[in-house]
């Protein structure tokens, strides 16, 4: 079995990552996936597209699992969090987008990458997506911290 065929599971009881101060990453990803699939299922029955949408939703905040983001989101109070400098390493969209690109089948890779990379902003101007080298050092730090 290839790693890209692996199904990811959140079954570990000790899995305590946060997506928001009062919501676990597991709850958030499952909730977003449920809403998106509910909308999709009312419109079509294409199982290949359904699986791609499921993967995009489950991957969209994958980067929030980094220690940088977890330190940021679990910092005591929002007012304190805003005054403390956490740096760009807490950003999660690029790492999430790269993970989705790797995980998705070929026809959905670019669409998934762009949707996730831009899910907190505008998807209209994708010109700067070719300037990935500007963010390479951030990725390097995020990935190094996970080992």
PDB file of C-alpha atoms in Angstrom:
ATOM      1  CA  UNK A   1       0.000   0.000   0.000  1.00  0.00           C
ATOM      2  CA  UNK A   2       1.278   3.456  -0.911  1.00  0.00           C
ATOM      3  CA  UNK A   3       1.245   6.103   1.800  1.00  0.00           C
ATOM      4  CA  UNK A   4      -0.969   8.290  -0.423  1.00  0.00           C
ATOM      5  CA  UNK A   5      -3.646   5.555  -0.301  1.00  0.00           C
ATOM      6  CA  UNK A   6      -3.676   5.621   3.497  1.00  0.00           C
ATOM      7  CA  UNK A   7      -6.817   6.764   5.261  1.00  0.00           C
ATOM      8  CA  UNK A   8      -6.091   9.217   8.037  1.00  0.00           C
ATOM      9  CA  UNK A   9      -7.867   8.657  11.323  1.00  0.00           C
ATOM     10  CA  UNK A  10      -8.358  10.740  14.447  1.00  0.00           C
ATOM     11  CA  UNK A  11      -9.037   7.808  16.768  1.00  0.00           C
ATOM     12  CA  UNK A  12      -6.260   8.360  19.314  1.00  0.00           C
ATOM     13  CA  UNK A  13      -7.734   9.487  22.642  1.00  0.00           C
ATOM     14  CA  UNK A  14      -4.615  11.568  23.358  1.00  0.00           C
ATOM     15  CA  UNK A  15      -5.042  13.513  20.120  1.00  0.00           C
ATOM     16  CA  UNK A  16      -5.670  16.933  21.662  1.00  0.00           C
ATOM     17  CA  UNK A  17      -4.825  19.433  18.940  1.00  0.00           C
ATOM     18  CA  UNK A  18      -6.865  22.642  18.672  1.00  0.00           C
ATOM     19  CA  UNK A  19      -8.135  24.444  15.600  1.00  0.00           C
ATOM     20  CA  UNK A  20      -9.709  27.271  17.599  1.00  0.00           C
ATOM     21  CA  UNK A  21      -9.425  28.136  21.316  1.00  0.00           C
ATOM     22  CA  UNK A  22     -12.514  26.109  22.222  1.00  0.00           C
ATOM     23  CA  UNK A  23     -12.626  23.558  19.399  1.00  0.00           C
ATOM     24  CA  UNK A  24     -10.454  20.554  18.676  1.00  0.00           C
ATOM     25  CA  UNK A  25      -8.862  20.169  15.267  1.00  0.00           C
ATOM     26  CA  UNK A  26     -10.671  16.839  14.928  1.00  0.00           C
ATOM     27  CA  UNK A  27     -14.095  18.409  15.565  1.00  0.00           C
ATOM     28  CA  UNK A  28     -13.386  21.267  13.175  1.00  0.00           C
ATOM     29  CA  UNK A  29     -12.166  19.099  10.298  1.00  0.00           C
ATOM     30  CA  UNK A  30     -15.009  16.620  10.698  1.00  0.00           C
ATOM     31  CA  UNK A  31     -17.554  19.463  10.924  1.00  0.00           C
ATOM     32  CA  UNK A  32     -16.307  21.236   7.797  1.00  0.00           C
ATOM     33  CA  UNK A  33     -16.227  17.915   5.945  1.00  0.00           C
ATOM     34  CA  UNK A  34     -19.768  17.049   7.017  1.00  0.00           C
ATOM     35  CA  UNK A  35     -21.149  20.421   5.891  1.00  0.00           C
ATOM     36  CA  UNK A  36     -19.352  20.314   2.523  1.00  0.00           C
ATOM     37  CA  UNK A  37     -20.412  16.736   1.782  1.00  0.00           C
ATOM     38  CA  UNK A  38     -23.990  17.541   2.801  1.00  0.00           C
ATOM     39  CA  UNK A  39     -24.077  20.324   0.210  1.00  0.00           C
ATOM     40  CA  UNK A  40     -22.292  18.203  -2.405  1.00  0.00           C
ATOM     41  CA  UNK A  41     -24.584  15.194  -1.923  1.00  0.00           C
ATOM     42  CA  UNK A  42     -27.656  17.332  -2.702  1.00  0.00           C
ATOM     43  CA  UNK A  43     -26.168  18.279  -6.068  1.00  0.00           C
ATOM     44  CA  UNK A  44     -24.513  15.185  -7.526  1.00  0.00           C
ATOM     45  CA  UNK A  45     -23.519  11.581  -6.937  1.00  0.00           C
ATOM     46  CA  UNK A  46     -19.999  11.653  -8.413  1.00  0.00           C
ATOM     47  CA  UNK A  47     -18.030   9.494  -5.966  1.00  0.00           C
ATOM     48  CA  UNK A  48     -14.608  10.570  -7.296  1.00  0.00           C
ATOM     49  CA  UNK A  49     -15.372  14.265  -6.767  1.00  0.00           C
ATOM     50  CA  UNK A  50     -16.949  13.475  -3.396  1.00  0.00           C
ATOM     51  CA  UNK A  51     -13.747  11.785  -2.234  1.00  0.00           C
ATOM     52  CA  UNK A  52     -11.676  14.759  -3.456  1.00  0.00           C
ATOM     53  CA  UNK A  53     -13.904  17.226  -1.585  1.00  0.00           C
ATOM     54  CA  UNK A  54     -13.656  15.072   1.537  1.00  0.00           C
ATOM     55  CA  UNK A  55      -9.847  15.097   1.324  1.00  0.00           C
ATOM     56  CA  UNK A  56      -9.722  18.857   0.671  1.00  0.00           C
ATOM     57  CA  UNK A  57     -11.898  19.529   3.726  1.00  0.00           C
ATOM     58  CA  UNK A  58      -9.933  17.166   5.953  1.00  0.00           C
ATOM     59  CA  UNK A  59      -6.616  18.665   4.783  1.00  0.00           C
ATOM     60  CA  UNK A  60      -7.556  22.359   4.828  1.00  0.00           C
ATOM     61  CA  UNK A  61      -6.230  22.956   8.364  1.00  0.00           C
ATOM     62  CA  UNK A  62      -3.604  20.178   8.498  1.00  0.00           C
ATOM     63  CA  UNK A  63      -0.931  22.828   9.152  1.00  0.00           C
ATOM     64  CA  UNK A  64      -2.613  23.721  12.441  1.00  0.00           C
ATOM     65  CA  UNK A  65      -1.050  20.558  13.868  1.00  0.00           C
ATOM     66  CA  UNK A  66       2.373  22.240  14.004  1.00  0.00           C
ATOM     67  CA  UNK A  67       3.776  23.119  17.402  1.00  0.00           C
ATOM     68  CA  UNK A  68       3.958  26.754  16.226  1.00  0.00           C
ATOM     69  CA  UNK A  69       0.210  26.986  15.650  1.00  0.00           C
ATOM     70  CA  UNK A  70      -0.619  24.957  18.766  1.00  0.00           C
ATOM     71  CA  UNK A  71       1.520  27.285  20.909  1.00  0.00           C
ATOM     72  CA  UNK A  72      -0.319  30.226  19.343  1.00  0.00           C
ATOM     73  CA  UNK A  73      -3.865  28.885  19.740  1.00  0.00           C
ATOM     74  CA  UNK A  74      -3.383  27.600  23.281  1.00  0.00           C
ATOM     75  CA  UNK A  75      -1.736  30.773  24.559  1.00  0.00           C
ATOM     76  CA  UNK A  76      -3.689  31.888  27.634  1.00  0.00           C
ATOM     77  CA  UNK A  77      -5.878  34.762  26.504  1.00  0.00           C
ATOM     78  CA  UNK A  78      -6.738  36.251  23.144  1.00  0.00           C
ATOM     79  CA  UNK A  79      -5.573  39.713  24.220  1.00  0.00           C
ATOM     80  CA  UNK A  80      -2.250  38.256  25.355  1.00  0.00           C
ATOM     81  CA  UNK A  81      -2.029  36.197  22.153  1.00  0.00           C
ATOM     82  CA  UNK A  82      -2.443  39.327  20.032  1.00  0.00           C
ATOM     83  CA  UNK A  83       0.285  41.179  21.913  1.00  0.00           C
ATOM     84  CA  UNK A  84       2.787  38.317  21.756  1.00  0.00           C
ATOM     85  CA  UNK A  85       4.752  37.867  18.548  1.00  0.00           C
ATOM     86  CA  UNK A  86       4.326  34.319  17.258  1.00  0.00           C
ATOM     87  CA  UNK A  87       5.920  34.781  13.842  1.00  0.00           C
ATOM     88  CA  UNK A  88       4.963  33.460  10.454  1.00  0.00           C
ATOM     89  CA  UNK A  89       5.708  29.871  11.462  1.00  0.00           C
ATOM     90  CA  UNK A  90       2.199  29.718  12.990  1.00  0.00           C
ATOM     91  CA  UNK A  91       0.642  30.187   9.538  1.00  0.00           C
ATOM     92  CA  UNK A  92      -0.985  26.966   8.409  1.00  0.00           C
ATOM     93  CA  UNK A  93      -2.383  27.408   4.908  1.00  0.00           C
ATOM     94  CA  UNK A  94       0.735  26.664   2.855  1.00  0.00           C
ATOM     95  CA  UNK A  95       1.626  23.480   4.723  1.00  0.00           C
ATOM     96  CA  UNK A  96      -2.013  22.363   4.529  1.00  0.00           C
ATOM     97  CA  UNK A  97      -2.112  23.087   0.789  1.00  0.00           C
ATOM     98  CA  UNK A  98       1.075  21.126   0.117  1.00  0.00           C
ATOM     99  CA  UNK A  99      -0.259  18.183   2.107  1.00  0.00           C
ATOM    100  CA  UNK A 100      -3.506  18.251   0.088  1.00  0.00           C
ATOM    101  CA  UNK A 101      -1.586  18.443  -3.192  1.00  0.00           C
ATOM    102  CA  UNK A 102       0.326  15.307  -2.184  1.00  0.00           C
ATOM    103  CA  UNK A 103      -2.791  13.469  -0.946  1.00  0.00           C
ATOM    104  CA  UNK A 104      -5.225  14.265  -3.773  1.00  0.00           C
ATOM    105  CA  UNK A 105      -5.468  12.357  -7.070  1.00  0.00           C
ATOM    106  CA  UNK A 106      -4.084  14.107 -10.156  1.00  0.00           C
ATOM    107  CA  UNK A 107      -7.156  15.897 -11.530  1.00  0.00           C
ATOM    108  CA  UNK A 108      -7.784  17.615  -8.172  1.00  0.00           C
ATOM    109  CA  UNK A 109      -4.262  18.528  -7.012  1.00  0.00           C
ATOM    110  CA  UNK A 110      -4.103  22.138  -8.242  1.00  0.00           C
ATOM    111  CA  UNK A 111      -7.709  22.944  -7.351  1.00  0.00           C
ATOM    112  CA  UNK A 112      -7.230  21.575  -3.833  1.00  0.00           C
ATOM    113  CA  UNK A 113      -3.901  23.337  -3.383  1.00  0.00           C
ATOM    114  CA  UNK A 114      -5.303  26.737  -4.399  1.00  0.00           C
ATOM    115  CA  UNK A 115      -8.540  26.385  -2.426  1.00  0.00           C
ATOM    116  CA  UNK A 116      -6.654  25.518   0.752  1.00  0.00           C
ATOM    117  CA  UNK A 117      -3.776  27.959   0.284  1.00  0.00           C
ATOM    118  CA  UNK A 118      -6.276  30.792  -0.185  1.00  0.00           C
ATOM    119  CA  UNK A 119      -9.028  29.676   2.217  1.00  0.00           C
ATOM    120  CA  UNK A 120      -8.452  32.738   4.425  1.00  0.00           C
ATOM    121  CA  UNK A 121      -8.165  35.204   1.569  1.00  0.00           C
ATOM    122  CA  UNK A 122      -8.913  35.780  -2.087  1.00  0.00           C
ATOM    123  CA  UNK A 123      -8.445  33.064  -4.664  1.00  0.00           C
ATOM    124  CA  UNK A 124      -8.686  35.631  -7.493  1.00  0.00           C
ATOM    125  CA  UNK A 125      -4.995  36.548  -7.733  1.00  0.00           C
ATOM    126  CA  UNK A 126      -2.955  33.359  -7.923  1.00  0.00           C
ATOM    127  CA  UNK A 127       0.087  34.969  -9.572  1.00  0.00           C
ATOM    128  CA  UNK A 128       2.059  34.998  -6.334  1.00  0.00           C
ATOM    129  CA  UNK A 129       1.529  31.249  -5.847  1.00  0.00           C
ATOM    130  CA  UNK A 130       4.502  30.729  -8.161  1.00  0.00           C
ATOM    131  CA  UNK A 131       6.725  32.562  -5.665  1.00  0.00           C
ATOM    132  CA  UNK A 132       6.854  29.637  -3.229  1.00  0.00           C
ATOM    133  CA  UNK A 133      10.540  30.171  -2.507  1.00  0.00           C
ATOM    134  CA  UNK A 134       9.646  33.233  -0.425  1.00  0.00           C
ATOM    135  CA  UNK A 135       7.906  30.932   2.053  1.00  0.00           C
ATOM    136  CA  UNK A 136      10.371  28.026   1.869  1.00  0.00           C
ATOM    137  CA  UNK A 137      12.167  28.967   5.095  1.00  0.00           C
ATOM    138  CA  UNK A 138       8.862  28.922   7.001  1.00  0.00           C
ATOM    139  CA  UNK A 139       8.068  25.448   5.674  1.00  0.00           C
ATOM    140  CA  UNK A 140      11.539  24.257   6.591  1.00  0.00           C
ATOM    141  CA  UNK A 141      11.053  25.397  10.211  1.00  0.00           C
ATOM    142  CA  UNK A 142       7.565  23.893  10.445  1.00  0.00           C
ATOM    143  CA  UNK A 143       8.682  20.525   9.120  1.00  0.00           C
ATOM    144  CA  UNK A 144      11.852  20.429  11.229  1.00  0.00           C
ATOM    145  CA  UNK A 145       9.813  21.008  14.388  1.00  0.00           C
ATOM    146  CA  UNK A 146       7.667  17.954  13.647  1.00  0.00           C
ATOM    147  CA  UNK A 147      10.517  15.438  13.823  1.00  0.00           C
TER     148      UNK A 147
END
